[in-house]
Amino acid sequence: MSEDSSAGAVGRIGVFPVGLDWDKSGGLLPVIVQDADNLRVLMLGYMDREALQATMARRLVTFYSRSKQRLWTKGETSGHVLELVDVQADCDSDALLVLARPRGPTCHLQRPSCFEAAPHATDAVPRKVEPEIGFLAKLDALVAQRERERPEGSYTTRLFEAGVRRIAQKVGEEGVETALAGVAQSDEHLLGEVADLIYHTTVLLHARRLSLTDAVAVLEERHAERTGH
């Protein structure tokens, strides 16, 4: 029995979708991935037969990478895997919808979704698009660039040139100011102090050849240890 003649039209765990039109797009099918819990669109990828088989066998969403010319399991480097819940073919059998549970941010920019403003199914009314926590990835990259290039006139450059002790001192000062703002200042003032603390902490990490990504990995590891997820 061929793989496409297995029983079942919907690819719930262990049931391969039937009648897929692999030839229509040269052996690759576009795959939309949604969060199984809130139906937010997470990303778009492509699967060939082998990638779909691997996805269903391992229960981890696996794509065919057109740039790498090989199978690629989402999160194989970062650990931010997509755990398979369900897979369905569309009405023309030439596209797939995958429902998955993400373990960490799906986007390489540390955002929950590759589509920055993708709505949740629970959004009943239009809402203001909030800044993504993923901006911290941009900050991390910018500080790393400043550390490498040391542009003249940059405050970040001056911090790096002052050395790790001075940077650590600034982190301590900002920490105290944040604590004081937390008990005696306005929300706006507190947010400003927290922003300063995050920035100076990022600089300190890079001065020690570390990054915010490393710190986030520690948080994720602790969360996994406590919750099992």
PDB file of C-alpha atoms in Angstrom:
ATOM      1  CA  MET A   1       0.000   0.000   0.000  1.00  0.00           C
ATOM      2  CA  SER A   2       1.426   3.416  -0.954  1.00  0.00           C
ATOM      3  CA  GLU A   3       1.745   6.215   1.574  1.00  0.00           C
ATOM      4  CA  ASP A   4      -1.006   8.268  -0.097  1.00  0.00           C
ATOM      5  CA  SER A   5      -3.512   5.410   0.001  1.00  0.00           C
ATOM      6  CA  SER A   6      -3.524   5.028   3.767  1.00  0.00           C
ATOM      7  CA  ALA A   7      -6.929   5.321   5.404  1.00  0.00           C
ATOM      8  CA  GLY A   8      -8.213   8.689   6.529  1.00  0.00           C
ATOM      9  CA  ALA A   9      -8.517  12.117   4.907  1.00  0.00           C
ATOM     10  CA  VAL A  10      -7.463  14.086   7.964  1.00  0.00           C
ATOM     11  CA  GLY A  11      -3.971  13.647   9.315  1.00  0.00           C
ATOM     12  CA  ARG A  12      -4.563  13.308  13.017  1.00  0.00           C
ATOM     13  CA  ILE A  13      -1.637  11.699  14.779  1.00  0.00           C
ATOM     14  CA  GLY A  14      -0.846   8.453  12.986  1.00  0.00           C
ATOM     15  CA  VAL A  15      -3.245   8.971  10.027  1.00  0.00           C
ATOM     16  CA  PHE A  16      -1.631  10.127   6.786  1.00  0.00           C
ATOM     17  CA  PRO A  17      -3.704  12.548   4.632  1.00  0.00           C
ATOM     18  CA  VAL A  18      -4.807  10.838   1.404  1.00  0.00           C
ATOM     19  CA  GLY A  19      -4.835  11.970  -2.211  1.00  0.00           C
ATOM     20  CA  LEU A  20      -2.352  14.811  -1.849  1.00  0.00           C
ATOM     21  CA  ASP A  21      -1.407  16.493  -5.141  1.00  0.00           C
ATOM     22  CA  TRP A  22       2.376  16.367  -4.804  1.00  0.00           C
ATOM     23  CA  ASP A  23       2.941  16.843  -8.537  1.00  0.00           C
ATOM     24  CA  LYS A  24       1.173  20.204  -8.752  1.00  0.00           C
ATOM     25  CA  SER A  25       4.055  22.109  -7.114  1.00  0.00           C
ATOM     26  CA  GLY A  26       7.027  19.934  -7.925  1.00  0.00           C
ATOM     27  CA  GLY A  27       6.752  17.641  -4.931  1.00  0.00           C
ATOM     28  CA  LEU A  28       6.363  20.368  -2.310  1.00  0.00           C
ATOM     29  CA  LEU A  29       3.189  21.500  -0.555  1.00  0.00           C
ATOM     30  CA  PRO A  30       2.817  24.842   1.249  1.00  0.00           C
ATOM     31  CA  VAL A  31       2.103  24.389   4.948  1.00  0.00           C
ATOM     32  CA  ILE A  32       0.371  26.909   7.204  1.00  0.00           C
ATOM     33  CA  VAL A  33       1.063  26.323  10.896  1.00  0.00           C
ATOM     34  CA  GLN A  34      -1.430  27.511  13.522  1.00  0.00           C
ATOM     35  CA  ASP A  35      -1.240  27.453  17.299  1.00  0.00           C
ATOM     36  CA  ALA A  36      -3.567  24.640  18.346  1.00  0.00           C
ATOM     37  CA  ASP A  37      -4.690  26.505  21.456  1.00  0.00           C
ATOM     38  CA  ASN A  38      -5.481  30.005  20.136  1.00  0.00           C
ATOM     39  CA  LEU A  39      -5.406  29.441  16.338  1.00  0.00           C
ATOM     40  CA  ARG A  40      -2.855  32.178  15.790  1.00  0.00           C
ATOM     41  CA  VAL A  41      -1.021  31.758  12.476  1.00  0.00           C
ATOM     42  CA  LEU A  42       2.589  30.972  13.373  1.00  0.00           C
ATOM     43  CA  MET A  43       4.470  30.469  10.121  1.00  0.00           C
ATOM     44  CA  LEU A  44       4.508  29.211   6.540  1.00  0.00           C
ATOM     45  CA  GLY A  45       6.756  26.397   5.351  1.00  0.00           C
ATOM     46  CA  TYR A  46       6.943  23.633   2.752  1.00  0.00           C
ATOM     47  CA  MET A  47       6.831  19.850   3.065  1.00  0.00           C
ATOM     48  CA  ASP A  48       7.638  17.024   0.720  1.00  0.00           C
ATOM     49  CA  ARG A  49       6.434  13.471   1.360  1.00  0.00           C
ATOM     50  CA  GLU A  50       9.428  12.672   3.549  1.00  0.00           C
ATOM     51  CA  ALA A  51       8.963  15.805   5.658  1.00  0.00           C
ATOM     52  CA  LEU A  52       5.297  14.984   6.235  1.00  0.00           C
ATOM     53  CA  GLN A  53       6.181  11.416   7.174  1.00  0.00           C
ATOM     54  CA  ALA A  54       8.826  12.663   9.612  1.00  0.00           C
ATOM     55  CA  THR A  55       6.384  15.168  11.093  1.00  0.00           C
ATOM     56  CA  MET A  56       3.808  12.507  11.811  1.00  0.00           C
ATOM     57  CA  ALA A  57       6.284   9.873  12.970  1.00  0.00           C
ATOM     58  CA  ARG A  58       8.148  12.140  15.402  1.00  0.00           C
ATOM     59  CA  ARG A  59       5.205  14.451  16.224  1.00  0.00           C
ATOM     60  CA  LEU A  60       7.493  17.430  15.634  1.00  0.00           C
ATOM     61  CA  VAL A  61       6.757  19.731  12.691  1.00  0.00           C
ATOM     62  CA  THR A  62       9.402  19.126  10.032  1.00  0.00           C
ATOM     63  CA  PHE A  63       9.762  20.972   6.731  1.00  0.00           C
ATOM     64  CA  TYR A  64      11.757  20.615   3.558  1.00  0.00           C
ATOM     65  CA  SER A  65      14.223  23.505   3.453  1.00  0.00           C
ATOM     66  CA  ARG A  66      14.525  24.807  -0.096  1.00  0.00           C
ATOM     67  CA  SER A  67      17.676  26.750   0.791  1.00  0.00           C
ATOM     68  CA  LYS A  68      19.410  23.866   2.607  1.00  0.00           C
ATOM     69  CA  GLN A  69      17.994  21.194   0.297  1.00  0.00           C
ATOM     70  CA  ARG A  70      17.216  18.877   3.204  1.00  0.00           C
ATOM     71  CA  LEU A  71      14.657  18.119   5.894  1.00  0.00           C
ATOM     72  CA  TRP A  72      14.561  20.699   8.663  1.00  0.00           C
ATOM     73  CA  THR A  73      12.780  20.175  11.972  1.00  0.00           C
ATOM     74  CA  LYS A  74      11.549  23.496  13.330  1.00  0.00           C
ATOM     75  CA  GLY A  75      13.560  24.276  16.450  1.00  0.00           C
ATOM     76  CA  GLU A  76      16.347  21.777  15.752  1.00  0.00           C
ATOM     77  CA  THR A  77      18.888  24.467  16.683  1.00  0.00           C
ATOM     78  CA  SER A  78      16.978  26.799  19.009  1.00  0.00           C
ATOM     79  CA  GLY A  79      14.922  24.142  20.777  1.00  0.00           C
ATOM     80  CA  HIS A  80      11.749  26.068  19.893  1.00  0.00           C
ATOM     81  CA  VAL A  81       9.976  23.070  18.414  1.00  0.00           C
ATOM     82  CA  LEU A  82       6.399  22.815  17.175  1.00  0.00           C
ATOM     83  CA  GLU A  83       4.651  19.774  18.671  1.00  0.00           C
ATOM     84  CA  LEU A  84       2.181  18.281  16.217  1.00  0.00           C
ATOM     85  CA  VAL A  85      -1.509  18.164  17.136  1.00  0.00           C
ATOM     86  CA  ASP A  86      -3.246  17.759  13.776  1.00  0.00           C
ATOM     87  CA  VAL A  87      -2.652  18.066  10.034  1.00  0.00           C
ATOM     88  CA  GLN A  88      -5.290  18.585   7.354  1.00  0.00           C
ATOM     89  CA  ALA A  89      -5.302  19.002   3.589  1.00  0.00           C
ATOM     90  CA  ASP A  90      -7.260  21.766   1.877  1.00  0.00           C
ATOM     91  CA  CYS A  91     -10.130  21.156  -0.562  1.00  0.00           C
ATOM     92  CA  ASP A  92      -7.756  20.865  -3.549  1.00  0.00           C
ATOM     93  CA  SER A  93      -5.315  18.595  -1.703  1.00  0.00           C
ATOM     94  CA  ASP A  94      -2.415  20.883  -2.606  1.00  0.00           C
ATOM     95  CA  ALA A  95      -1.847  22.675   0.714  1.00  0.00           C
ATOM     96  CA  LEU A  96      -1.679  21.620   4.351  1.00  0.00           C
ATOM     97  CA  LEU A  97      -2.885  23.130   7.600  1.00  0.00           C
ATOM     98  CA  VAL A  98      -0.906  22.037  10.652  1.00  0.00           C
ATOM     99  CA  LEU A  99      -2.078  22.634  14.206  1.00  0.00           C
ATOM    100  CA  ALA A 100       0.779  22.577  16.683  1.00  0.00           C
ATOM    101  CA  ARG A 101       1.802  23.647  20.152  1.00  0.00           C
ATOM    102  CA  PRO A 102       4.884  25.881  20.052  1.00  0.00           C
ATOM    103  CA  ARG A 103       7.604  25.429  22.665  1.00  0.00           C
ATOM    104  CA  GLY A 104       9.053  28.910  22.656  1.00  0.00           C
ATOM    105  CA  PRO A 105       8.853  31.671  20.041  1.00  0.00           C
ATOM    106  CA  THR A 106       8.258  30.436  16.502  1.00  0.00           C
ATOM    107  CA  CYS A 107       9.931  33.343  14.704  1.00  0.00           C
ATOM    108  CA  HIS A 108      13.735  33.627  14.540  1.00  0.00           C
ATOM    109  CA  LEU A 109      13.281  37.204  15.792  1.00  0.00           C
ATOM    110  CA  GLN A 110      12.000  35.713  19.054  1.00  0.00           C
ATOM    111  CA  ARG A 111       8.378  36.604  18.266  1.00  0.00           C
ATOM    112  CA  PRO A 112       5.493  34.209  18.890  1.00  0.00           C
ATOM    113  CA  SER A 113       4.586  34.349  15.193  1.00  0.00           C
ATOM    114  CA  CYS A 114       6.453  35.035  11.947  1.00  0.00           C
ATOM    115  CA  PHE A 115       3.442  37.218  11.104  1.00  0.00           C
ATOM    116  CA  GLU A 116       3.995  40.044  13.585  1.00  0.00           C
ATOM    117  CA  ALA A 117       0.393  41.200  13.873  1.00  0.00           C
ATOM    118  CA  ALA A 118      -1.278  37.811  13.426  1.00  0.00           C
ATOM    119  CA  PRO A 119      -4.552  37.833  15.424  1.00  0.00           C
ATOM    120  CA  HIS A 120      -5.656  35.228  17.943  1.00  0.00           C
ATOM    121  CA  ALA A 121      -9.006  33.486  17.541  1.00  0.00           C
ATOM    122  CA  THR A 122     -10.026  35.061  20.856  1.00  0.00           C
ATOM    123  CA  ASP A 123      -9.716  38.594  19.475  1.00  0.00           C
ATOM    124  CA  ALA A 124     -13.369  39.669  19.378  1.00  0.00           C
ATOM    125  CA  VAL A 125     -12.722  43.303  18.407  1.00  0.00           C
ATOM    126  CA  PRO A 126      -9.914  45.168  16.646  1.00  0.00           C
ATOM    127  CA  ARG A 127      -7.104  45.852  19.073  1.00  0.00           C
ATOM    128  CA  LYS A 128      -4.014  47.959  19.241  1.00  0.00           C
ATOM    129  CA  VAL A 129      -0.987  45.984  18.083  1.00  0.00           C
ATOM    130  CA  GLU A 130       1.336  45.931  21.072  1.00  0.00           C
ATOM    131  CA  PRO A 131       5.129  46.069  20.731  1.00  0.00           C
ATOM    132  CA  GLU A 132       6.537  42.563  20.531  1.00  0.00           C
ATOM    133  CA  ILE A 133       8.872  41.307  23.228  1.00  0.00           C
ATOM    134  CA  GLY A 134      10.843  40.136  20.195  1.00  0.00           C
ATOM    135  CA  PHE A 135      12.239  43.676  19.928  1.00  0.00           C
ATOM    136  CA  LEU A 136      14.684  42.521  22.580  1.00  0.00           C
ATOM    137  CA  ALA A 137      16.250  40.345  19.870  1.00  0.00           C
ATOM    138  CA  LYS A 138      16.854  43.501  17.832  1.00  0.00           C
ATOM    139  CA  LEU A 139      18.364  45.208  20.875  1.00  0.00           C
ATOM    140  CA  ASP A 140      20.569  42.165  21.468  1.00  0.00           C
ATOM    141  CA  ALA A 141      21.785  42.265  17.856  1.00  0.00           C
ATOM    142  CA  LEU A 142      22.366  46.032  17.944  1.00  0.00           C
ATOM    143  CA  VAL A 143      24.452  45.858  21.122  1.00  0.00           C
ATOM    144  CA  ALA A 144      26.485  43.016  19.597  1.00  0.00           C
ATOM    145  CA  GLN A 145      27.085  45.162  16.517  1.00  0.00           C
ATOM    146  CA  ARG A 146      28.176  48.114  18.656  1.00  0.00           C
ATOM    147  CA  GLU A 147      30.575  45.847  20.535  1.00  0.00           C
ATOM    148  CA  ARG A 148      32.145  44.675  17.266  1.00  0.00           C
ATOM    149  CA  GLU A 149      32.293  47.975  15.409  1.00  0.00           C
ATOM    150  CA  ARG A 150      32.704  50.515  18.237  1.00  0.00           C
ATOM    151  CA  PRO A 151      31.277  53.477  16.255  1.00  0.00           C
ATOM    152  CA  GLU A 152      32.641  56.826  17.367  1.00  0.00           C
ATOM    153  CA  GLY A 153      30.288  58.931  19.497  1.00  0.00           C
ATOM    154  CA  SER A 154      28.123  55.977  20.553  1.00  0.00           C
ATOM    155  CA  TYR A 155      27.199  55.755  24.246  1.00  0.00           C
ATOM    156  CA  THR A 156      27.343  51.974  23.946  1.00  0.00           C
ATOM    157  CA  THR A 157      30.878  52.229  22.574  1.00  0.00           C
ATOM    158  CA  ARG A 158      31.885  54.381  25.541  1.00  0.00           C
ATOM    159  CA  LEU A 159      30.501  51.766  27.907  1.00  0.00           C
ATOM    160  CA  PHE A 160      32.427  48.950  26.249  1.00  0.00           C
ATOM    161  CA  GLU A 161      35.607  51.011  26.277  1.00  0.00           C
ATOM    162  CA  ALA A 162      35.132  51.759  29.989  1.00  0.00           C
ATOM    163  CA  GLY A 163      35.260  48.032  30.719  1.00  0.00           C
ATOM    164  CA  VAL A 164      33.154  45.412  32.438  1.00  0.00           C
ATOM    165  CA  ARG A 165      33.535  46.888  35.937  1.00  0.00           C
ATOM    166  CA  ARG A 166      32.066  50.223  34.856  1.00  0.00           C
ATOM    167  CA  ILE A 167      29.269  48.486  32.972  1.00  0.00           C
ATOM    168  CA  ALA A 168      28.469  46.357  36.028  1.00  0.00           C
ATOM    169  CA  GLN A 169      28.420  49.519  38.142  1.00  0.00           C
ATOM    170  CA  LYS A 170      25.886  51.067  35.755  1.00  0.00           C
ATOM    171  CA  VAL A 171      23.708  47.946  35.996  1.00  0.00           C
ATOM    172  CA  GLY A 172      23.803  48.251  39.782  1.00  0.00           C
ATOM    173  CA  GLU A 173      22.858  51.930  39.634  1.00  0.00           C
ATOM    174  CA  GLU A 174      19.990  51.246  37.238  1.00  0.00           C
ATOM    175  CA  GLY A 175      18.801  48.376  39.440  1.00  0.00           C
ATOM    176  CA  VAL A 176      18.598  50.650  42.473  1.00  0.00           C
ATOM    177  CA  GLU A 177      16.815  53.348  40.459  1.00  0.00           C
ATOM    178  CA  THR A 178      14.344  50.756  39.166  1.00  0.00           C
ATOM    179  CA  ALA A 179      13.598  49.533  42.686  1.00  0.00           C
ATOM    180  CA  LEU A 180      13.059  53.083  43.938  1.00  0.00           C
ATOM    181  CA  ALA A 181      10.811  53.909  40.984  1.00  0.00           C
ATOM    182  CA  GLY A 182       8.801  50.780  41.742  1.00  0.00           C
ATOM    183  CA  VAL A 183       7.780  52.064  45.161  1.00  0.00           C
ATOM    184  CA  ALA A 184       7.808  55.830  44.797  1.00  0.00           C
ATOM    185  CA  GLN A 185       7.472  56.945  41.161  1.00  0.00           C
ATOM    186  CA  SER A 186       4.910  56.983  38.352  1.00  0.00           C
ATOM    187  CA  ASP A 187       4.328  54.092  35.973  1.00  0.00           C
ATOM    188  CA  GLU A 188       5.999  56.070  33.192  1.00  0.00           C
ATOM    189  CA  HIS A 189       9.091  56.647  35.316  1.00  0.00           C
ATOM    190  CA  LEU A 190       9.225  52.979  36.319  1.00  0.00           C
ATOM    191  CA  LEU A 191       9.005  51.836  32.706  1.00  0.00           C
ATOM    192  CA  GLY A 192      11.825  54.188  31.766  1.00  0.00           C
ATOM    193  CA  GLU A 193      14.041  52.802  34.514  1.00  0.00           C
ATOM    194  CA  VAL A 194      13.240  49.213  33.543  1.00  0.00           C
ATOM    195  CA  ALA A 195      14.146  50.021  29.927  1.00  0.00           C
ATOM    196  CA  ASP A 196      17.475  51.488  31.089  1.00  0.00           C
ATOM    197  CA  LEU A 197      18.139  48.418  33.218  1.00  0.00           C
ATOM    198  CA  ILE A 198      17.417  46.028  30.345  1.00  0.00           C
ATOM    199  CA  TYR A 199      19.692  48.003  28.036  1.00  0.00           C
ATOM    200  CA  HIS A 200      22.626  48.158  30.460  1.00  0.00           C
ATOM    201  CA  THR A 201      22.175  44.483  31.372  1.00  0.00           C
ATOM    202  CA  THR A 202      22.361  43.611  27.673  1.00  0.00           C
ATOM    203  CA  VAL A 203      25.607  45.568  27.367  1.00  0.00           C
ATOM    204  CA  LEU A 204      27.007  43.755  30.412  1.00  0.00           C
ATOM    205  CA  LEU A 205      26.143  40.375  28.915  1.00  0.00           C
ATOM    206  CA  HIS A 206      27.955  41.204  25.683  1.00  0.00           C
ATOM    207  CA  ALA A 207      30.943  42.531  27.611  1.00  0.00           C
ATOM    208  CA  ARG A 208      31.139  39.023  29.091  1.00  0.00           C
ATOM    209  CA  ARG A 209      30.722  37.411  25.621  1.00  0.00           C
ATOM    210  CA  LEU A 210      27.151  36.401  26.447  1.00  0.00           C
ATOM    211  CA  SER A 211      23.766  37.577  25.140  1.00  0.00           C
ATOM    212  CA  LEU A 212      20.122  38.076  26.027  1.00  0.00           C
ATOM    213  CA  THR A 213      19.404  34.901  24.083  1.00  0.00           C
ATOM    214  CA  ASP A 214      21.573  32.989  26.547  1.00  0.00           C
ATOM    215  CA  ALA A 215      19.621  34.458  29.463  1.00  0.00           C
ATOM    216  CA  VAL A 216      16.295  33.596  27.809  1.00  0.00           C
ATOM    217  CA  ALA A 217      17.522  30.021  27.343  1.00  0.00           C
ATOM    218  CA  VAL A 218      18.084  29.799  31.103  1.00  0.00           C
ATOM    219  CA  LEU A 219      14.534  31.045  31.744  1.00  0.00           C
ATOM    220  CA  GLU A 220      13.115  28.490  29.315  1.00  0.00           C
ATOM    221  CA  GLU A 221      15.133  25.697  30.906  1.00  0.00           C
ATOM    222  CA  ARG A 222      13.888  26.640  34.364  1.00  0.00           C
ATOM    223  CA  HIS A 223      10.316  26.796  33.101  1.00  0.00           C
ATOM    224  CA  ALA A 224      10.657  23.373  31.494  1.00  0.00           C
ATOM    225  CA  GLU A 225      12.074  21.903  34.698  1.00  0.00           C
ATOM    226  CA  ARG A 226       9.156  23.236  36.736  1.00  0.00           C
ATOM    227  CA  THR A 227       6.331  22.514  34.319  1.00  0.00           C
ATOM    228  CA  GLY A 228       7.589  19.694  32.145  1.00  0.00           C
ATOM    229  CA  HIS A 229       6.989  21.788  29.002  1.00  0.00           C
TER     230      HIS A 229
END
